[in-house]
Short mmCIF file of C-alpha atoms in Angstrom, two decimals:
data_model
loop_
_atom_site.label_atom_id
_atom_site.label_comp_id
_atom_site.label_asym_id
_atom_site.label_seq_id
_atom_site.Cartn_x
_atom_site.Cartn_y
_atom_site.Cartn_z
CA MET A 1 85.42 159.29 96.23
CA LYS A 2 86.89 156.40 94.42
CA LEU A 3 86.72 153.04 95.80
CA GLY A 4 90.48 152.68 96.13
CA THR A 5 90.76 156.00 98.01
CA THR A 6 87.88 154.93 100.21
CA VAL A 7 89.68 151.61 101.06
CA ALA A 8 92.99 153.38 101.99
CA VAL A 9 91.22 156.01 104.12
CA LEU A 10 89.51 153.22 105.93
CA CYS A 11 92.74 150.94 106.31
CA GLY A 12 94.42 154.16 107.62
CA VAL A 13 91.85 154.92 110.08
CA LEU A 14 91.84 151.07 111.34
CA PHE A 15 95.56 150.87 111.52
CA GLY A 16 95.83 154.16 113.23
CA SER A 17 93.36 153.09 115.81
CA LEU A 18 95.03 149.78 116.42
CA LEU A 19 98.40 151.53 116.82
CA LEU A 20 96.62 153.33 119.62
CA VAL A 21 95.33 150.38 121.68
CA LEU A 22 98.05 147.53 120.78
CA PRO A 23 101.61 147.16 121.83
CA PRO A 24 104.06 147.88 119.08
CA SER A 25 105.20 144.08 118.64
CA LYS A 26 101.60 143.01 118.05
CA PHE A 27 100.88 146.01 115.75
CA PHE A 28 103.57 145.19 113.34
CA VAL A 29 102.57 141.51 113.41
CA LEU A 30 99.16 142.65 112.27
CA LEU A 31 100.58 144.97 109.90
CA ALA A 32 102.54 142.21 108.29
CA GLY A 33 99.83 139.64 108.48
CA PHE A 34 97.18 142.02 106.92
CA PRO A 35 98.53 141.86 103.35
CA ALA A 36 99.30 138.28 103.44
CA ALA A 37 95.61 137.60 104.40
CA LEU A 38 94.33 139.72 101.56
CA VAL A 39 96.78 137.65 99.15
CA VAL A 40 95.21 134.34 100.61
CA LEU A 41 91.55 135.45 100.12
CA ARG A 42 92.23 136.52 96.59
CA TRP A 43 94.05 133.38 95.88
CA PRO A 44 93.00 130.45 98.22
CA VAL A 45 95.56 127.97 96.65
CA VAL A 46 98.27 130.33 98.49
CA GLY A 47 96.61 129.51 101.60
CA LEU A 48 96.40 125.85 101.16
CA SER A 49 100.05 125.96 100.19
CA LEU A 50 101.06 127.90 103.35
CA PHE A 51 98.92 125.72 105.37
CA ALA A 52 100.88 122.51 104.06
CA LEU A 53 104.17 124.21 104.78
CA SER A 54 103.32 125.42 108.35
CA ALA A 55 101.54 122.14 109.40
CA THR A 56 104.49 120.18 108.56
CA PHE A 57 107.42 122.37 109.80
CA MET A 58 105.92 124.03 113.04
CA PRO A 59 102.56 122.43 113.47
CA TYR A 60 101.66 123.84 116.82
CA SER A 61 103.11 127.46 116.52
CA THR A 62 100.18 129.53 117.85
CA LEU A 63 98.48 133.00 117.39
CA GLN A 64 96.20 134.33 120.17
CA VAL A 65 93.30 136.62 119.11
CA GLY A 66 90.96 136.06 122.09
CA ILE A 67 91.60 132.31 121.56
CA ARG A 68 94.71 130.65 120.94
CA PHE A 69 94.83 128.65 117.58
CA THR A 70 97.66 127.23 115.64
CA VAL A 71 99.08 129.25 112.45
CA ALA A 72 98.31 126.16 110.38
CA GLU A 73 94.57 126.43 111.33
CA ALA A 74 94.68 130.31 110.59
CA MET A 75 95.74 129.60 107.11
CA LEU A 76 93.09 126.70 106.75
CA GLY A 77 90.45 129.21 107.78
CA LEU A 78 91.75 131.90 105.55
CA THR A 79 91.66 129.46 102.73
CA TRP A 80 87.96 128.50 103.42
CA ALA A 81 87.18 132.19 103.52
CA GLY A 82 88.82 132.74 100.15
CA ILE A 83 86.87 129.84 98.69
CA MET A 84 83.65 131.13 100.24
CA LEU A 85 84.34 134.54 98.34
CA GLN A 86 85.20 132.74 95.10
CA LEU A 87 81.93 130.85 95.30
CA PHE A 88 79.88 133.87 96.22
CA PHE A 89 81.38 135.66 93.05
CA GLN A 90 80.90 132.60 91.03
CA LYS A 91 84.53 132.56 90.07
CA LEU A 92 84.48 128.61 91.17
CA GLU A 93 81.83 126.05 90.32
CA ARG A 94 79.95 124.58 93.32
CA PRO A 95 81.74 121.34 94.73
CA ASP A 96 81.01 118.07 93.09
CA TRP A 97 81.59 116.00 96.29
CA GLY A 98 81.55 112.07 95.76
CA GLY A 99 80.58 109.43 98.18
CA VAL A 100 83.67 109.85 100.63
CA GLU A 101 82.99 113.44 100.95
CA ARG A 102 79.46 113.01 101.50
CA SER A 103 80.10 110.44 104.26
CA LEU A 104 82.35 112.66 105.80
CA LEU A 105 79.82 115.41 106.02
CA LEU A 106 77.30 113.07 107.43
CA LEU A 107 80.02 112.27 110.13
CA MET A 108 80.51 116.12 110.80
CA ALA A 109 76.90 116.68 111.08
CA PHE A 110 76.35 113.64 113.51
CA SER A 111 79.01 114.96 115.84
CA ALA A 112 76.67 117.78 116.71
CA PHE A 113 74.98 115.22 118.97
CA PRO A 114 77.78 113.82 121.13
CA PHE A 115 79.03 117.40 121.34
CA LEU A 116 75.66 118.51 123.07
CA VAL A 117 75.57 115.50 125.25
CA GLY A 118 79.07 115.97 126.23
CA GLN A 119 78.36 119.57 127.19
CA VAL A 120 75.62 118.39 129.42
CA MET A 121 77.25 115.22 130.76
CA VAL A 122 80.83 116.14 131.26
CA VAL A 123 82.13 118.21 133.77
CA ALA A 124 85.60 119.56 132.78
CA ASP A 125 87.38 122.88 132.19
CA GLY A 126 87.68 122.63 128.29
CA ASN A 127 85.97 124.84 125.96
CA GLY A 128 83.74 122.36 124.13
CA PRO A 129 82.51 124.67 121.37
CA VAL A 130 85.70 125.82 120.32
CA ASN A 131 87.22 122.22 120.45
CA TRP A 132 84.33 121.19 118.27
CA VAL A 133 84.75 123.88 115.65
CA ARG A 134 88.65 123.11 115.63
CA TRP A 135 87.92 119.52 114.84
CA LEU A 136 85.52 120.20 112.25
CA ALA A 137 87.88 122.58 110.65
CA ASN A 138 90.65 120.00 110.82
CA LEU A 139 88.33 117.48 108.90
CA SER A 140 87.56 120.09 106.07
CA PRO A 141 90.69 119.70 103.87
CA LEU A 142 89.07 116.58 102.28
CA LEU A 143 86.09 118.92 101.16
CA LEU A 144 88.62 121.30 99.66
CA ALA A 145 90.35 118.93 97.39
CA PRO A 146 87.55 118.69 94.88
CA LEU A 147 87.81 122.47 94.63
CA MET A 148 91.37 123.17 94.76
CA LEU A 149 92.99 119.93 93.65
CA SER A 150 91.29 118.52 90.60
CA GLN A 151 94.43 119.43 88.29
CA GLN A 152 97.81 117.23 88.44
CA LYS A 153 99.69 120.58 88.40
CA GLN A 154 97.86 121.69 91.73
CA ARG A 155 98.48 118.47 93.36
CA GLU A 156 102.11 118.44 92.47
CA GLN A 157 102.65 121.88 93.84
CA LEU A 158 100.91 121.11 97.05
CA MET A 159 103.24 117.93 97.44
CA VAL A 160 106.07 119.83 97.08
CA MET A 161 105.11 122.23 99.88
CA LEU A 162 104.27 119.28 102.09
CA LEU A 163 107.72 117.85 101.60
CA LEU A 164 109.55 121.22 101.89
CA GLY A 165 107.69 121.56 105.36
CA ASN A 166 108.87 118.11 106.28
CA LEU A 167 112.31 118.73 105.13
CA ALA A 168 112.81 121.92 107.27
CA MET A 169 111.36 120.10 110.23
CA LEU A 170 113.67 117.09 109.75
CA LEU A 171 116.88 119.28 109.22
CA LEU A 172 116.05 121.19 112.44
CA SER A 173 115.19 118.18 114.49
CA LEU A 174 117.95 115.94 113.51
CA GLY A 175 120.47 118.62 113.62
CA MET A 176 119.72 119.79 117.10
CA PHE A 177 119.54 116.03 118.32
CA ILE A 178 123.00 115.29 116.70
CA LYS A 179 124.51 118.43 118.35
CA SER A 180 123.37 117.66 121.85
CA ARG A 181 121.69 114.18 122.07
CA SER A 182 119.04 115.66 124.02
CA ALA A 183 115.54 116.47 123.17
CA LEU A 184 115.43 119.24 125.75
CA ASP A 185 117.42 121.52 123.40
CA MET A 186 114.22 121.76 121.26
CA ILE A 187 112.25 123.48 123.83
CA PRO A 188 113.69 127.12 123.54
CA ILE A 189 113.05 127.00 119.64
CA LEU A 190 109.58 126.02 120.24
CA GLU A 191 108.83 128.80 122.79
CA LYS A 192 110.02 131.26 120.23
CA ALA A 193 107.38 129.74 117.84
CA ARG A 194 104.87 130.53 120.65
CA TYR A 195 104.05 126.90 121.57
CA ALA A 196 101.33 126.64 124.32
CA HIS A 197 101.82 125.14 127.59
CA PRO A 198 105.63 125.34 128.06
CA GLU A 199 105.37 123.30 131.41
CA ALA A 200 103.99 120.37 129.46
CA LEU A 201 106.81 120.75 126.85
CA LEU A 202 109.21 120.40 129.72
CA ASP A 203 107.36 117.35 131.16
CA ILE A 204 107.30 115.41 127.89
CA PHE A 205 110.84 116.20 126.69
CA SER A 206 112.17 115.41 130.14
CA ALA A 207 110.37 112.09 130.16
CA GLU A 208 111.45 111.36 126.59
CA ASN A 209 114.93 112.99 126.62
CA ALA A 210 116.64 110.06 124.91
CA ARG A 211 114.04 110.14 122.07
CA LEU A 212 114.12 112.52 119.25
CA GLY A 213 112.73 115.91 120.01
CA THR A 214 110.73 117.42 117.10
CA PRO A 215 108.11 120.43 116.55
CA TRP A 216 105.61 117.57 116.71
CA VAL A 217 106.55 117.63 120.58
CA HIS A 218 105.74 113.80 121.44
CA PRO A 219 107.72 111.15 119.92
CA ASN A 220 104.91 108.99 119.01
CA LEU A 221 103.30 111.86 117.14
CA THR A 222 106.60 112.29 115.32
CA GLY A 223 106.51 108.79 114.36
CA GLY A 224 102.93 109.00 113.34
CA ALA A 225 103.55 111.96 111.01
CA MET A 226 106.68 110.11 109.52
CA ALA A 227 104.47 107.05 108.88
CA LEU A 228 102.20 109.44 106.68
CA PHE A 229 104.96 111.33 104.76
CA VAL A 230 107.85 108.92 104.28
CA PRO A 231 105.90 106.67 101.84
CA MET A 232 104.78 109.75 99.99
CA ALA A 233 108.23 111.14 99.77
CA ALA A 234 109.60 107.88 98.77
CA PHE A 235 107.09 107.55 95.86
CA HIS A 236 107.67 111.18 94.86
CA ALA A 237 111.31 110.36 94.45
CA LEU A 238 110.32 107.41 92.24
CA TYR A 239 108.49 109.19 89.67
CA GLN A 240 110.00 112.68 89.83
CA HIS A 241 113.32 113.92 88.08
CA GLY A 242 116.05 116.71 89.19
CA TRP A 243 115.54 118.59 92.32
CA ARG A 244 112.10 117.15 93.01
CA ARG A 245 113.48 113.62 93.02
CA LEU A 246 116.23 114.90 95.50
CA LEU A 247 113.51 116.44 97.80
CA GLY A 248 111.32 113.24 97.85
CA ALA A 249 114.68 111.06 98.73
CA ALA A 250 115.86 113.48 101.28
CA VAL A 251 112.63 113.56 103.25
CA ALA A 252 112.26 109.65 102.89
CA VAL A 253 115.79 108.95 104.28
CA LEU A 254 115.69 111.71 107.06
CA GLY A 255 112.23 110.78 107.92
CA THR A 256 113.03 106.97 108.12
CA ALA A 257 115.97 108.21 110.60
CA ALA A 258 113.45 110.28 112.59
CA LEU A 259 111.13 107.49 112.67
CA LEU A 260 113.63 105.23 114.24
CA LEU A 261 114.94 107.72 116.51
CA SER A 262 111.37 108.44 117.81
CA SER A 263 111.14 104.91 118.72
CA SER A 264 107.40 104.87 117.93
CA ARG A 265 106.30 101.28 117.96
CA GLY A 266 103.07 101.69 115.86
CA ALA A 267 104.82 103.83 113.16
CA ILE A 268 107.58 101.35 112.88
CA LEU A 269 105.29 98.39 112.63
CA ALA A 270 103.14 100.50 110.15
CA ILE A 271 106.05 101.01 107.86
CA GLY A 272 106.96 97.43 108.04
CA VAL A 273 103.58 96.29 107.01
CA MET A 274 103.47 98.67 104.07
CA LEU A 275 106.83 97.57 102.88
CA LEU A 276 105.44 93.94 102.93
CA TRP A 277 102.39 95.07 101.08
CA LEU A 278 104.21 96.85 98.45
CA SER A 279 106.56 93.88 98.01
CA TRP A 280 103.34 91.78 97.43
CA LEU A 281 102.19 94.15 94.77
CA ARG A 282 105.55 94.03 93.28
CA VAL A 283 106.22 97.64 93.25
CA PRO A 284 109.64 98.31 92.06
CA TYR A 285 112.39 98.84 94.55
CA ALA A 286 110.14 97.66 97.58
CA ARG A 287 112.27 94.70 98.51
CA ALA A 288 115.37 96.93 98.21
CA MET A 289 113.82 99.21 100.56
CA VAL A 290 113.15 96.51 103.04
CA LEU A 291 116.52 95.63 103.10
CA ALA A 292 117.73 99.37 103.27
CA GLY A 293 115.56 99.89 106.11
CA VAL A 294 116.90 97.08 107.97
CA LEU A 295 120.50 98.02 107.29
CA GLY A 296 119.87 101.81 108.12
CA GLY A 297 118.10 100.62 111.61
CA VAL A 298 121.14 98.47 112.65
CA VAL A 299 123.60 101.06 111.70
CA LEU A 300 121.55 103.69 113.60
CA ALA A 301 121.33 101.39 116.58
CA VAL A 302 124.92 100.44 116.75
CA SER A 303 125.76 104.20 116.66
CA TYR A 304 123.31 105.32 119.31
CA PRO A 305 123.11 102.97 122.38
CA PRO A 306 119.87 104.41 123.77
CA LEU A 307 118.08 103.17 120.62
CA GLN A 308 119.38 99.75 121.31
CA ASP A 309 117.54 99.78 124.61
CA ARG A 310 114.37 101.24 123.43
CA LEU A 311 114.21 98.69 120.82
CA ALA A 312 115.12 95.88 122.84
CA THR A 313 112.02 96.61 125.18
CA MET A 314 109.48 98.51 122.81
CA PHE A 315 107.71 95.05 121.65
CA SER A 316 108.27 93.30 125.05
CA SER A 317 105.11 92.39 127.07
CA ASP A 318 107.08 93.96 130.22
CA ASN A 319 107.22 97.17 128.55
CA ALA A 320 105.60 99.81 130.83
CA SER A 321 103.67 101.40 127.84
CA THR A 322 102.56 98.02 126.78
CA GLU A 323 101.16 97.29 130.37
CA VAL A 324 99.21 100.61 130.15
CA ARG A 325 97.64 99.84 126.92
CA VAL A 326 96.59 96.47 128.11
CA ASP A 327 94.86 98.17 131.27
CA GLU A 328 93.24 100.58 128.83
CA TYR A 329 91.70 97.86 126.89
CA LYS A 330 90.62 96.04 130.18
CA ARG A 331 88.64 99.11 131.32
CA PHE A 332 87.36 100.49 128.01
CA PRO A 333 84.10 98.52 128.49
CA GLU A 334 83.60 100.59 131.70
CA ALA A 335 84.08 103.88 130.02
CA VAL A 336 81.54 102.87 127.27
CA ALA A 337 79.05 101.94 129.95
CA ARG A 338 79.75 105.16 131.72
CA TYR A 339 79.44 107.23 128.52
CA PRO A 340 77.55 105.31 125.96
CA LEU A 341 76.87 108.37 123.80
CA GLY A 342 80.39 109.48 123.90
CA ILE A 343 82.08 112.28 125.88
CA GLY A 344 81.85 115.05 123.22
CA PHE A 345 84.45 117.84 122.97
CA ARG A 346 84.68 119.40 126.43
CA THR A 347 87.77 117.25 127.09
CA GLU A 348 89.81 114.37 125.91
CA PRO A 349 89.70 110.80 127.34
CA PRO A 350 89.77 110.29 130.30
CA VAL A 351 87.16 112.62 131.82
CA PRO A 352 89.11 114.28 134.90
CA GLY A 353 88.01 112.83 138.04
CA SER A 354 86.35 109.96 136.46
CA GLY A 355 88.72 107.50 137.58
CA LEU A 356 88.81 105.96 133.97
CA LEU A 357 91.32 105.46 131.48
CA GLY A 358 91.96 106.60 127.89
CA ILE A 359 92.28 104.31 124.95
CA SER A 360 95.29 104.09 122.49
CA ASN A 361 93.43 102.74 119.53
CA LEU A 362 92.07 105.08 116.53
CA TRP A 363 88.78 103.46 116.12
CA LEU A 364 88.04 103.03 119.81
CA TYR A 365 89.02 106.52 120.35
CA TYR A 366 86.27 107.71 118.17
CA MET A 367 83.94 105.58 119.89
CA TYR A 368 85.08 107.15 123.35
CA LYS A 369 84.50 110.50 121.93
CA LEU A 370 81.41 110.18 119.66
CA GLY A 371 79.82 106.84 120.51
CA LEU A 372 79.37 103.67 118.52
CA LEU A 373 77.50 105.41 115.89
CA GLY A 374 80.17 107.80 115.47
CA MET A 375 82.92 105.18 115.16
CA LEU A 376 80.86 103.47 112.51
CA LEU A 377 80.35 106.62 110.47
CA TYR A 378 84.11 107.11 110.52
CA GLY A 379 84.50 103.37 109.30
CA VAL A 380 82.01 104.22 106.47
CA VAL A 381 84.30 107.08 105.34
CA THR A 382 87.48 104.99 105.32
CA TRP A 383 85.84 101.95 103.61
CA ARG A 384 84.46 103.98 100.78
CA TRP A 385 87.96 105.62 100.42
CA TRP A 386 89.70 102.25 100.18
CA LYS A 387 87.00 101.02 97.59
CA GLN A 388 88.03 103.97 95.22
CA VAL A 389 91.82 103.93 95.80
CA ARG A 390 92.55 100.30 96.21
CA PRO A 391 94.83 98.83 93.37
CA GLN A 392 93.30 96.52 91.07
CA GLY A 393 96.22 94.48 90.27
CA LYS A 394 100.02 94.22 90.45
CA VAL A 395 101.82 97.66 90.48
CA THR A 396 104.87 96.55 88.42
CA ALA A 397 106.06 100.15 87.46
CA ILE A 398 105.73 103.55 88.98
CA ASP A 399 105.69 106.78 87.03
CA ALA A 400 103.81 109.90 86.79
CA ARG A 401 100.49 108.25 86.03
CA ASN A 402 100.22 106.46 89.22
CA GLY A 403 102.98 107.79 91.45
CA MET A 404 101.01 110.31 93.60
CA TRP A 405 98.03 107.96 93.92
CA MET A 406 100.26 105.13 95.39
CA GLY A 407 102.06 107.67 97.57
CA CYS A 408 99.13 109.00 99.15
CA THR A 409 97.22 105.62 99.29
CA THR A 410 100.53 103.98 101.11
CA GLY A 411 100.79 107.02 103.45
CA LEU A 412 97.38 106.85 104.50
CA LEU A 413 97.40 103.01 105.02
CA ALA A 414 100.39 103.38 107.26
CA ALA A 415 98.62 106.04 109.25
CA LEU A 416 95.82 103.81 109.78
CA VAL A 417 97.80 100.81 110.86
CA THR A 418 99.38 103.12 113.65
CA GLY A 419 95.73 103.46 114.90
CA LEU A 420 96.08 99.86 116.11
CA ILE A 421 98.43 101.14 118.74
CA ASP A 422 97.98 104.90 118.83
CA HIS A 423 95.09 107.29 118.43
CA TYR A 424 96.56 110.43 117.08
CA TYR A 425 94.78 110.46 113.62
CA SER A 426 91.42 110.69 115.33
CA PHE A 427 91.26 114.05 117.17
CA THR A 428 94.81 115.40 117.32
CA MET A 429 94.65 118.97 115.72
CA VAL A 430 96.73 119.78 112.71
CA LEU A 431 98.03 116.07 112.13
CA VAL A 432 94.36 115.17 111.55
CA ALA A 433 94.00 118.06 108.98
CA LEU A 434 97.12 116.56 107.14
CA PHE A 435 95.54 113.23 107.14
CA TRP A 436 92.46 114.35 105.37
CA LEU A 437 94.18 116.64 103.04
CA VAL A 438 96.21 113.57 102.04
CA MET A 439 93.05 111.67 101.73
CA GLY A 440 91.73 114.36 99.24
CA MET A 441 94.92 114.50 97.26
CA GLY A 442 94.82 110.59 96.86
CA LEU A 443 91.11 110.46 95.85
CA GLN A 444 91.61 113.02 93.20
CA SER A 445 94.93 111.39 91.90
CA ALA A 446 93.20 108.11 91.88
CA ALA A 447 90.31 109.45 89.71
CA ALA A 448 92.87 110.93 87.28
CA VAL A 449 94.78 107.47 86.64
CA PRO A 450 94.55 106.19 83.25
CA ALA A 451 92.89 103.05 82.79
CA ASP A 452 96.17 101.27 81.48
CA ALA A 453 98.39 102.29 84.39
CA PRO A 454 99.85 99.44 86.31
CA GLY A 455 97.46 98.30 89.14
CA ARG A 456 94.99 101.17 88.44
CA PRO A 457 92.62 101.98 91.38
CA SER A 458 88.98 101.16 91.10
CA SER A 459 88.06 104.96 90.55
CA SER A 460 90.46 105.10 87.78
CA SER A 461 89.20 107.06 84.61
CA ARG A 462 85.61 107.56 86.03
CA LYS A 463 84.03 110.18 88.10
CA GLN A 464 84.14 109.43 92.08
CA ALA A 465 80.97 107.48 93.07
#
């Protein structure tokens, strides 16, 4: 019997058996998903593109096969499976990871220690092994970049998928918000997308009803995502042409509106700092962007009174959220003393029943979860990244040579600045994966920038250290 006939018979037996034991709805979903999975296994770049699209459009849409995981994480897992097959059959060269990637591998290996400590020391209902494996998977896009994004064409295609996902998310979210001025109307859509914990959705959208509701669920998470992608979209618009320029401009403008309507202090602060930094680097149109942002914010605030109230109090010391953050910092030493080696992955800070508080700071959140050494290892990764991508002079022109490098670098810096107030880029599934994917894109772009490009990065025209 020929191989093709054998495979056909086995598939027929498999799907016939599944039809007997599965409900029709789940069977047809599986029947549709199986060919798509085969395509991703054969061409992993398709999986990475689908990850970029799903992670930015509906980040927490889920599947459940024994355990619940997001569609984006499923695409990432299939992509890795395809890469492993390609490496096994020697259709890909073994990865040549640089200093940043090796530092991340060290952080991933070290995390096994606080994971084991947390399993013993922390009493909670969470599934520590699953949470740990999911977090490792969300770090892994950085390791994919040298394998899949070494060519400019590959990076440009992935950028388009990231921006298309963001555009779809923004059109949906802003359209719903303009229609009803209520975040609650987003709940039925997210339930159809199989978002987990509908009771949590109701609590968050009820408490934050006047702020923009999006598939990112929490407004601060929306703001953090926009802090990452608005700079990338803006630079994409600066150096592209035709429909790609329109795509970048649309995401930049709509993303800025979403950022303001989310009223996320960390994200607004981050974008402001980045615009000042870009002005100092003499990036074209940076000062015009500052003026446009201020004018746009004024127009939006005038037309939407709840935003006026939010902006009036969001940076006040009397703000309830500010008071909570101050309390978190005051009691953080107590948490470190109670869990000096970190709490691991069984639960998120604070440990239930401990009487402690969490912490709204990216680096201290790492310390809370992985201990002091884990936080320092994360610092090593980011420092090595910065050494390879930092501009070496004034960036007086933006073109195809340096546009993606500057977009990724600015977006990641904005994400890190949000870490001074929020912790979302530490252990928040899917958003973390996008962070490390953009870092990988930026490193590959920086290494390819010609030596004569304006403000070239330190890794320009040479192999990564």
